[in-house]
Amino acid sequence: QPLVLLRGEMIPASQASIAIFDAGLVMGATVTDMARTFGKRLFRIDDHVERFFASLAAVGFDVPVQPQQLQDQLTDLVTTNAKLIHEDDELTLCLFATAGELARYAGHDDVRTGPTLCAHTFPLSFELWGRAVESGVHLVTPSVAQLPANCIDPAIKHRSRLHYYLATRESQQTSPGSVPLLLDQRGNVTETVSANLLIVNDGTIVS
């Protein structure tokens, strides 16, 4: 079975667990990043780790690992788990850190202190993305808006995504199979729930 990097240790996925009183579950207090492999090698992992640590700094999570050390651990995790998939398959790496366990929700003081750091992998869903490439994706602009920047800085890649869920549910009710395209409070285009939006304007790609 694949391994999971949890609190600095490589453990089998079946043994990985996070407490129900962890702030990531109770409050959605989680920062995250994702990367994929090409030829079973992580793509631009140094940039992903740099962005992850920028998010950590922005929310004040102090993880007990340095960027290069974490990058080496992630590389080892992917190298190990890549041995379990078909030679033509690729992996997605999911990296996240929560604010940690909360004593007030546990009902006692015997909780782990500090952020909960975790990374795991799963096979890339070529079938899902293949259909989108072949037939395109229908976008719906729901009534649910993007979070204002004065609530959460958009530079922070986080998991406080109830608005993503609500936007997706609304778009699916409007047009099954569609993807919501979120607008900000002034009606400007921001992003979809699963991708950035790129626009081709006079032969130039605008991001």
PDB file of C-alpha atoms in Angstrom:
ATOM      1  CA  GLN A   1       0.000   0.000   0.000  1.00  0.00           C
ATOM      2  CA  PRO A   2       1.139   3.590  -0.528  1.00  0.00           C
ATOM      3  CA  LEU A   3       2.889   5.518   2.209  1.00  0.00           C
ATOM      4  CA  VAL A   4       1.817   8.807   3.775  1.00  0.00           C
ATOM      5  CA  LEU A   5       4.101  11.460   5.229  1.00  0.00           C
ATOM      6  CA  LEU A   6       2.448  12.436   8.518  1.00  0.00           C
ATOM      7  CA  ARG A   7       4.117  14.514  11.231  1.00  0.00           C
ATOM      8  CA  GLY A   8       7.545  13.771   9.776  1.00  0.00           C
ATOM      9  CA  GLU A   9       7.097   9.986   9.545  1.00  0.00           C
ATOM     10  CA  MET A  10       6.485   7.722   6.565  1.00  0.00           C
ATOM     11  CA  ILE A  11       3.650   5.359   7.487  1.00  0.00           C
ATOM     12  CA  PRO A  12       1.284   3.053   5.564  1.00  0.00           C
ATOM     13  CA  ALA A  13      -1.827   4.871   4.369  1.00  0.00           C
ATOM     14  CA  SER A  14      -4.073   2.540   6.384  1.00  0.00           C
ATOM     15  CA  GLN A  15      -2.381   3.719   9.585  1.00  0.00           C
ATOM     16  CA  ALA A  16      -2.603   7.452   8.865  1.00  0.00           C
ATOM     17  CA  SER A  17      -5.168   9.369  10.911  1.00  0.00           C
ATOM     18  CA  ILE A  18      -5.905  12.931  11.965  1.00  0.00           C
ATOM     19  CA  ALA A  19      -7.895  13.702  15.114  1.00  0.00           C
ATOM     20  CA  ILE A  20     -11.519  14.790  14.802  1.00  0.00           C
ATOM     21  CA  PHE A  21     -10.632  17.776  17.001  1.00  0.00           C
ATOM     22  CA  ASP A  22      -7.894  18.970  14.641  1.00  0.00           C
ATOM     23  CA  ALA A  23      -8.379  22.577  13.519  1.00  0.00           C
ATOM     24  CA  GLY A  24      -8.255  21.472   9.894  1.00  0.00           C
ATOM     25  CA  LEU A  25     -11.548  19.633  10.406  1.00  0.00           C
ATOM     26  CA  VAL A  26     -13.142  21.848  13.046  1.00  0.00           C
ATOM     27  CA  MET A  27     -12.344  25.209  11.443  1.00  0.00           C
ATOM     28  CA  GLY A  28     -11.026  24.461   7.960  1.00  0.00           C
ATOM     29  CA  ALA A  29      -7.747  26.001   9.128  1.00  0.00           C
ATOM     30  CA  THR A  30      -5.557  24.348   6.516  1.00  0.00           C
ATOM     31  CA  VAL A  31      -3.045  25.487   3.905  1.00  0.00           C
ATOM     32  CA  THR A  32      -2.239  23.237   0.997  1.00  0.00           C
ATOM     33  CA  ASP A  33      -0.422  22.714  -2.266  1.00  0.00           C
ATOM     34  CA  MET A  34      -0.554  20.105  -5.011  1.00  0.00           C
ATOM     35  CA  ALA A  35       1.932  18.918  -7.609  1.00  0.00           C
ATOM     36  CA  ARG A  36       1.985  16.200 -10.235  1.00  0.00           C
ATOM     37  CA  THR A  37       4.587  13.952 -11.764  1.00  0.00           C
ATOM     38  CA  PHE A  38       5.846  13.590 -15.318  1.00  0.00           C
ATOM     39  CA  GLY A  39       7.693  10.334 -15.855  1.00  0.00           C
ATOM     40  CA  LYS A  40       7.034   9.737 -12.146  1.00  0.00           C
ATOM     41  CA  ARG A  41       9.189  12.744 -11.218  1.00  0.00           C
ATOM     42  CA  LEU A  42       7.656  15.717  -9.413  1.00  0.00           C
ATOM     43  CA  PHE A  43       7.254  18.788 -11.622  1.00  0.00           C
ATOM     44  CA  ARG A  44       8.683  22.071 -10.249  1.00  0.00           C
ATOM     45  CA  ILE A  45       8.512  20.757  -6.701  1.00  0.00           C
ATOM     46  CA  ASP A  46      10.863  23.510  -5.500  1.00  0.00           C
ATOM     47  CA  ASP A  47       8.340  26.144  -6.624  1.00  0.00           C
ATOM     48  CA  HIS A  48       5.470  24.257  -4.970  1.00  0.00           C
ATOM     49  CA  VAL A  49       7.354  23.972  -1.684  1.00  0.00           C
ATOM     50  CA  GLU A  50       8.248  27.667  -1.831  1.00  0.00           C
ATOM     51  CA  ARG A  51       4.585  28.598  -2.346  1.00  0.00           C
ATOM     52  CA  PHE A  52       3.555  26.230   0.462  1.00  0.00           C
ATOM     53  CA  PHE A  53       5.945  27.883   2.909  1.00  0.00           C
ATOM     54  CA  ALA A  54       4.692  31.317   1.839  1.00  0.00           C
ATOM     55  CA  SER A  55       1.162  30.208   2.757  1.00  0.00           C
ATOM     56  CA  LEU A  56       2.430  28.804   6.067  1.00  0.00           C
ATOM     57  CA  ALA A  57       4.078  32.111   6.894  1.00  0.00           C
ATOM     58  CA  ALA A  58       0.976  34.099   5.969  1.00  0.00           C
ATOM     59  CA  VAL A  59      -1.224  32.143   8.415  1.00  0.00           C
ATOM     60  CA  GLY A  60       1.445  31.723  11.105  1.00  0.00           C
ATOM     61  CA  PHE A  61       1.884  27.932  10.977  1.00  0.00           C
ATOM     62  CA  ASP A  62       5.348  26.994  12.270  1.00  0.00           C
ATOM     63  CA  VAL A  63       6.115  23.515  10.929  1.00  0.00           C
ATOM     64  CA  PRO A  64       9.201  21.721  12.329  1.00  0.00           C
ATOM     65  CA  VAL A  65      10.889  21.205   8.968  1.00  0.00           C
ATOM     66  CA  GLN A  66      12.929  23.286   6.542  1.00  0.00           C
ATOM     67  CA  PRO A  67      11.919  23.697   2.871  1.00  0.00           C
ATOM     68  CA  GLN A  68      14.764  21.572   1.451  1.00  0.00           C
ATOM     69  CA  GLN A  69      14.189  18.839   4.021  1.00  0.00           C
ATOM     70  CA  LEU A  70      10.482  18.740   3.176  1.00  0.00           C
ATOM     71  CA  GLN A  71      11.249  18.698  -0.553  1.00  0.00           C
ATOM     72  CA  ASP A  72      13.536  15.695  -0.042  1.00  0.00           C
ATOM     73  CA  GLN A  73      10.836  13.908   1.975  1.00  0.00           C
ATOM     74  CA  LEU A  74       8.236  14.551  -0.725  1.00  0.00           C
ATOM     75  CA  THR A  75      10.593  13.234  -3.397  1.00  0.00           C
ATOM     76  CA  ASP A  76      11.174  10.065  -1.373  1.00  0.00           C
ATOM     77  CA  LEU A  77       7.418   9.653  -0.838  1.00  0.00           C
ATOM     78  CA  VAL A  78       6.661   9.904  -4.554  1.00  0.00           C
ATOM     79  CA  THR A  79       9.565   7.629  -5.519  1.00  0.00           C
ATOM     80  CA  THR A  80       8.259   4.951  -3.158  1.00  0.00           C
ATOM     81  CA  ASN A  81       4.582   5.239  -4.108  1.00  0.00           C
ATOM     82  CA  ALA A  82       5.355   5.396  -7.841  1.00  0.00           C
ATOM     83  CA  LYS A  83       6.496   1.779  -7.647  1.00  0.00           C
ATOM     84  CA  LEU A  84       2.900   0.748  -6.945  1.00  0.00           C
ATOM     85  CA  ILE A  85       1.276   2.192 -10.075  1.00  0.00           C
ATOM     86  CA  HIS A  86       1.275   1.177 -13.743  1.00  0.00           C
ATOM     87  CA  GLU A  87       4.270   2.298 -15.795  1.00  0.00           C
ATOM     88  CA  ASP A  88       2.042   4.629 -17.870  1.00  0.00           C
ATOM     89  CA  ASP A  89       0.359   6.243 -14.850  1.00  0.00           C
ATOM     90  CA  GLU A  90       1.367   9.384 -12.969  1.00  0.00           C
ATOM     91  CA  LEU A  91       0.836  10.627  -9.426  1.00  0.00           C
ATOM     92  CA  THR A  92      -0.694  13.672  -7.817  1.00  0.00           C
ATOM     93  CA  LEU A  93       0.995  14.844  -4.625  1.00  0.00           C
ATOM     94  CA  CYS A  94      -1.235  16.511  -2.042  1.00  0.00           C
ATOM     95  CA  LEU A  95       0.562  18.470   0.686  1.00  0.00           C
ATOM     96  CA  PHE A  96      -1.197  20.216   3.555  1.00  0.00           C
ATOM     97  CA  ALA A  97      -0.768  21.540   7.077  1.00  0.00           C
ATOM     98  CA  THR A  98      -3.474  22.313   9.616  1.00  0.00           C
ATOM     99  CA  ALA A  99      -3.314  24.605  12.632  1.00  0.00           C
ATOM    100  CA  GLY A 100      -3.141  21.469  14.794  1.00  0.00           C
ATOM    101  CA  GLU A 101      -5.232  19.817  17.480  1.00  0.00           C
ATOM    102  CA  LEU A 102      -7.545  21.979  19.604  1.00  0.00           C
ATOM    103  CA  ALA A 103      -7.794  21.219  23.322  1.00  0.00           C
ATOM    104  CA  ARG A 104     -11.173  22.925  23.684  1.00  0.00           C
ATOM    105  CA  TYR A 105     -12.710  20.569  21.127  1.00  0.00           C
ATOM    106  CA  ALA A 106     -10.934  17.544  22.551  1.00  0.00           C
ATOM    107  CA  GLY A 107     -12.217  18.357  26.024  1.00  0.00           C
ATOM    108  CA  HIS A 108      -8.789  17.864  27.581  1.00  0.00           C
ATOM    109  CA  ASP A 109      -5.239  19.179  27.368  1.00  0.00           C
ATOM    110  CA  ASP A 110      -3.645  15.944  26.155  1.00  0.00           C
ATOM    111  CA  VAL A 111      -3.346  17.017  22.523  1.00  0.00           C
ATOM    112  CA  ARG A 112      -0.455  17.328  20.089  1.00  0.00           C
ATOM    113  CA  THR A 113       0.938  20.840  19.944  1.00  0.00           C
ATOM    114  CA  GLY A 114       1.876  22.575  16.721  1.00  0.00           C
ATOM    115  CA  PRO A 115       0.588  22.186  13.156  1.00  0.00           C
ATOM    116  CA  THR A 116      -0.329  18.831  11.636  1.00  0.00           C
ATOM    117  CA  LEU A 117       1.789  18.344   8.491  1.00  0.00           C
ATOM    118  CA  CYS A 118       0.781  15.679   5.984  1.00  0.00           C
ATOM    119  CA  ALA A 119       1.471  14.624   2.391  1.00  0.00           C
ATOM    120  CA  HIS A 120      -0.039  11.796   0.369  1.00  0.00           C
ATOM    121  CA  THR A 121      -0.347  10.737  -3.260  1.00  0.00           C
ATOM    122  CA  PHE A 122      -2.992   9.344  -5.579  1.00  0.00           C
ATOM    123  CA  PRO A 123      -3.027   8.369  -9.272  1.00  0.00           C
ATOM    124  CA  LEU A 124      -3.702  11.202 -11.715  1.00  0.00           C
ATOM    125  CA  SER A 125      -7.188  10.888 -13.238  1.00  0.00           C
ATOM    126  CA  PHE A 126      -6.390  10.878 -16.945  1.00  0.00           C
ATOM    127  CA  GLU A 127      -9.944   9.724 -17.778  1.00  0.00           C
ATOM    128  CA  LEU A 128     -11.487  12.764 -16.088  1.00  0.00           C
ATOM    129  CA  TRP A 129      -9.178  15.290 -17.723  1.00  0.00           C
ATOM    130  CA  GLY A 130      -9.242  13.469 -21.068  1.00  0.00           C
ATOM    131  CA  ARG A 131     -12.979  14.026 -21.439  1.00  0.00           C
ATOM    132  CA  ALA A 132     -12.542  17.713 -20.683  1.00  0.00           C
ATOM    133  CA  VAL A 133      -9.776  18.071 -23.293  1.00  0.00           C
ATOM    134  CA  GLU A 134     -11.781  16.239 -25.959  1.00  0.00           C
ATOM    135  CA  SER A 135     -15.183  17.865 -25.468  1.00  0.00           C
ATOM    136  CA  GLY A 136     -14.485  21.032 -23.472  1.00  0.00           C
ATOM    137  CA  VAL A 137     -16.029  22.190 -20.201  1.00  0.00           C
ATOM    138  CA  HIS A 138     -19.229  24.137 -19.702  1.00  0.00           C
ATOM    139  CA  LEU A 139     -18.683  27.011 -17.258  1.00  0.00           C
ATOM    140  CA  VAL A 140     -21.454  28.436 -15.074  1.00  0.00           C
ATOM    141  CA  THR A 141     -21.165  31.682 -13.082  1.00  0.00           C
ATOM    142  CA  PRO A 142     -23.014  30.915  -9.832  1.00  0.00           C
ATOM    143  CA  SER A 143     -24.459  33.368  -7.327  1.00  0.00           C
ATOM    144  CA  VAL A 144     -21.784  32.226  -4.851  1.00  0.00           C
ATOM    145  CA  ALA A 145     -18.889  34.694  -5.018  1.00  0.00           C
ATOM    146  CA  GLN A 146     -15.175  34.314  -4.416  1.00  0.00           C
ATOM    147  CA  LEU A 147     -13.999  35.114  -0.880  1.00  0.00           C
ATOM    148  CA  PRO A 148     -13.078  38.818  -0.554  1.00  0.00           C
ATOM    149  CA  ALA A 149      -9.369  39.544  -0.258  1.00  0.00           C
ATOM    150  CA  ASN A 150      -9.956  41.340   3.046  1.00  0.00           C
ATOM    151  CA  CYS A 151     -11.234  38.028   4.486  1.00  0.00           C
ATOM    152  CA  ILE A 152      -8.519  35.697   3.172  1.00  0.00           C
ATOM    153  CA  ASP A 153      -5.547  36.882   1.133  1.00  0.00           C
ATOM    154  CA  PRO A 154      -5.838  35.184  -2.286  1.00  0.00           C
ATOM    155  CA  ALA A 155      -2.074  34.553  -2.182  1.00  0.00           C
ATOM    156  CA  ILE A 156      -2.751  31.944   0.527  1.00  0.00           C
ATOM    157  CA  LYS A 157      -3.516  28.522  -0.946  1.00  0.00           C
ATOM    158  CA  HIS A 158      -5.940  27.144   1.627  1.00  0.00           C
ATOM    159  CA  ARG A 159      -8.664  24.576   2.254  1.00  0.00           C
ATOM    160  CA  SER A 160     -11.379  26.883   3.613  1.00  0.00           C
ATOM    161  CA  ARG A 161     -13.502  26.015   0.601  1.00  0.00           C
ATOM    162  CA  LEU A 162     -17.147  25.738   1.586  1.00  0.00           C
ATOM    163  CA  HIS A 163     -17.860  28.410  -1.030  1.00  0.00           C
ATOM    164  CA  TYR A 164     -16.292  26.104  -3.653  1.00  0.00           C
ATOM    165  CA  TYR A 165     -18.648  23.325  -2.604  1.00  0.00           C
ATOM    166  CA  LEU A 166     -21.711  25.596  -2.682  1.00  0.00           C
ATOM    167  CA  ALA A 167     -20.711  27.041  -6.056  1.00  0.00           C
ATOM    168  CA  THR A 168     -20.244  23.544  -7.483  1.00  0.00           C
ATOM    169  CA  ARG A 169     -23.605  22.380  -6.167  1.00  0.00           C
ATOM    170  CA  GLU A 170     -25.328  25.388  -7.724  1.00  0.00           C
ATOM    171  CA  SER A 171     -23.597  24.949 -11.083  1.00  0.00           C
ATOM    172  CA  GLN A 172     -24.468  21.238 -11.155  1.00  0.00           C
ATOM    173  CA  GLN A 173     -28.113  22.056 -10.512  1.00  0.00           C
ATOM    174  CA  THR A 174     -28.018  24.573 -13.343  1.00  0.00           C
ATOM    175  CA  SER A 175     -26.129  22.364 -15.811  1.00  0.00           C
ATOM    176  CA  PRO A 176     -25.038  18.822 -14.847  1.00  0.00           C
ATOM    177  CA  GLY A 177     -21.344  18.290 -15.569  1.00  0.00           C
ATOM    178  CA  SER A 178     -20.527  21.993 -15.557  1.00  0.00           C
ATOM    179  CA  VAL A 179     -17.784  23.763 -13.615  1.00  0.00           C
ATOM    180  CA  PRO A 180     -18.402  26.979 -11.652  1.00  0.00           C
ATOM    181  CA  LEU A 181     -16.494  30.097 -12.654  1.00  0.00           C
ATOM    182  CA  LEU A 182     -16.295  32.310  -9.566  1.00  0.00           C
ATOM    183  CA  LEU A 183     -16.614  36.082  -9.728  1.00  0.00           C
ATOM    184  CA  ASP A 184     -15.444  38.513  -7.062  1.00  0.00           C
ATOM    185  CA  GLN A 185     -17.667  40.957  -5.189  1.00  0.00           C
ATOM    186  CA  ARG A 186     -17.545  43.395  -8.143  1.00  0.00           C
ATOM    187  CA  GLY A 187     -18.289  40.806 -10.817  1.00  0.00           C
ATOM    188  CA  ASN A 188     -14.706  40.336 -12.031  1.00  0.00           C
ATOM    189  CA  VAL A 189     -13.610  36.869 -13.140  1.00  0.00           C
ATOM    190  CA  THR A 190     -11.344  35.075 -10.633  1.00  0.00           C
ATOM    191  CA  GLU A 191     -11.003  31.290 -11.073  1.00  0.00           C
ATOM    192  CA  THR A 192     -12.849  27.992 -11.272  1.00  0.00           C
ATOM    193  CA  VAL A 193     -12.963  25.628  -8.308  1.00  0.00           C
ATOM    194  CA  SER A 194     -10.329  23.383  -9.875  1.00  0.00           C
ATOM    195  CA  ALA A 195      -8.286  25.523 -12.255  1.00  0.00           C
ATOM    196  CA  ASN A 196      -7.111  28.975 -13.194  1.00  0.00           C
ATOM    197  CA  LEU A 197      -8.766  30.648 -16.157  1.00  0.00           C
ATOM    198  CA  LEU A 198      -6.580  31.597 -19.135  1.00  0.00           C
ATOM    199  CA  ILE A 199      -7.856  33.899 -21.870  1.00  0.00           C
ATOM    200  CA  VAL A 200      -6.426  34.156 -25.385  1.00  0.00           C
ATOM    201  CA  ASN A 201      -6.632  37.800 -26.461  1.00  0.00           C
ATOM    202  CA  ASP A 202      -5.172  38.822 -29.835  1.00  0.00           C
ATOM    203  CA  GLY A 203      -2.813  35.850 -29.803  1.00  0.00           C
ATOM    204  CA  THR A 204      -1.637  36.525 -26.236  1.00  0.00           C
ATOM    205  CA  ILE A 205      -2.395  34.232 -23.302  1.00  0.00           C
ATOM    206  CA  VAL A 206      -3.656  36.271 -20.332  1.00  0.00           C
ATOM    207  CA  SER A 207      -3.599  34.654 -16.880  1.00  0.00           C
TER     208      SER A 207
END
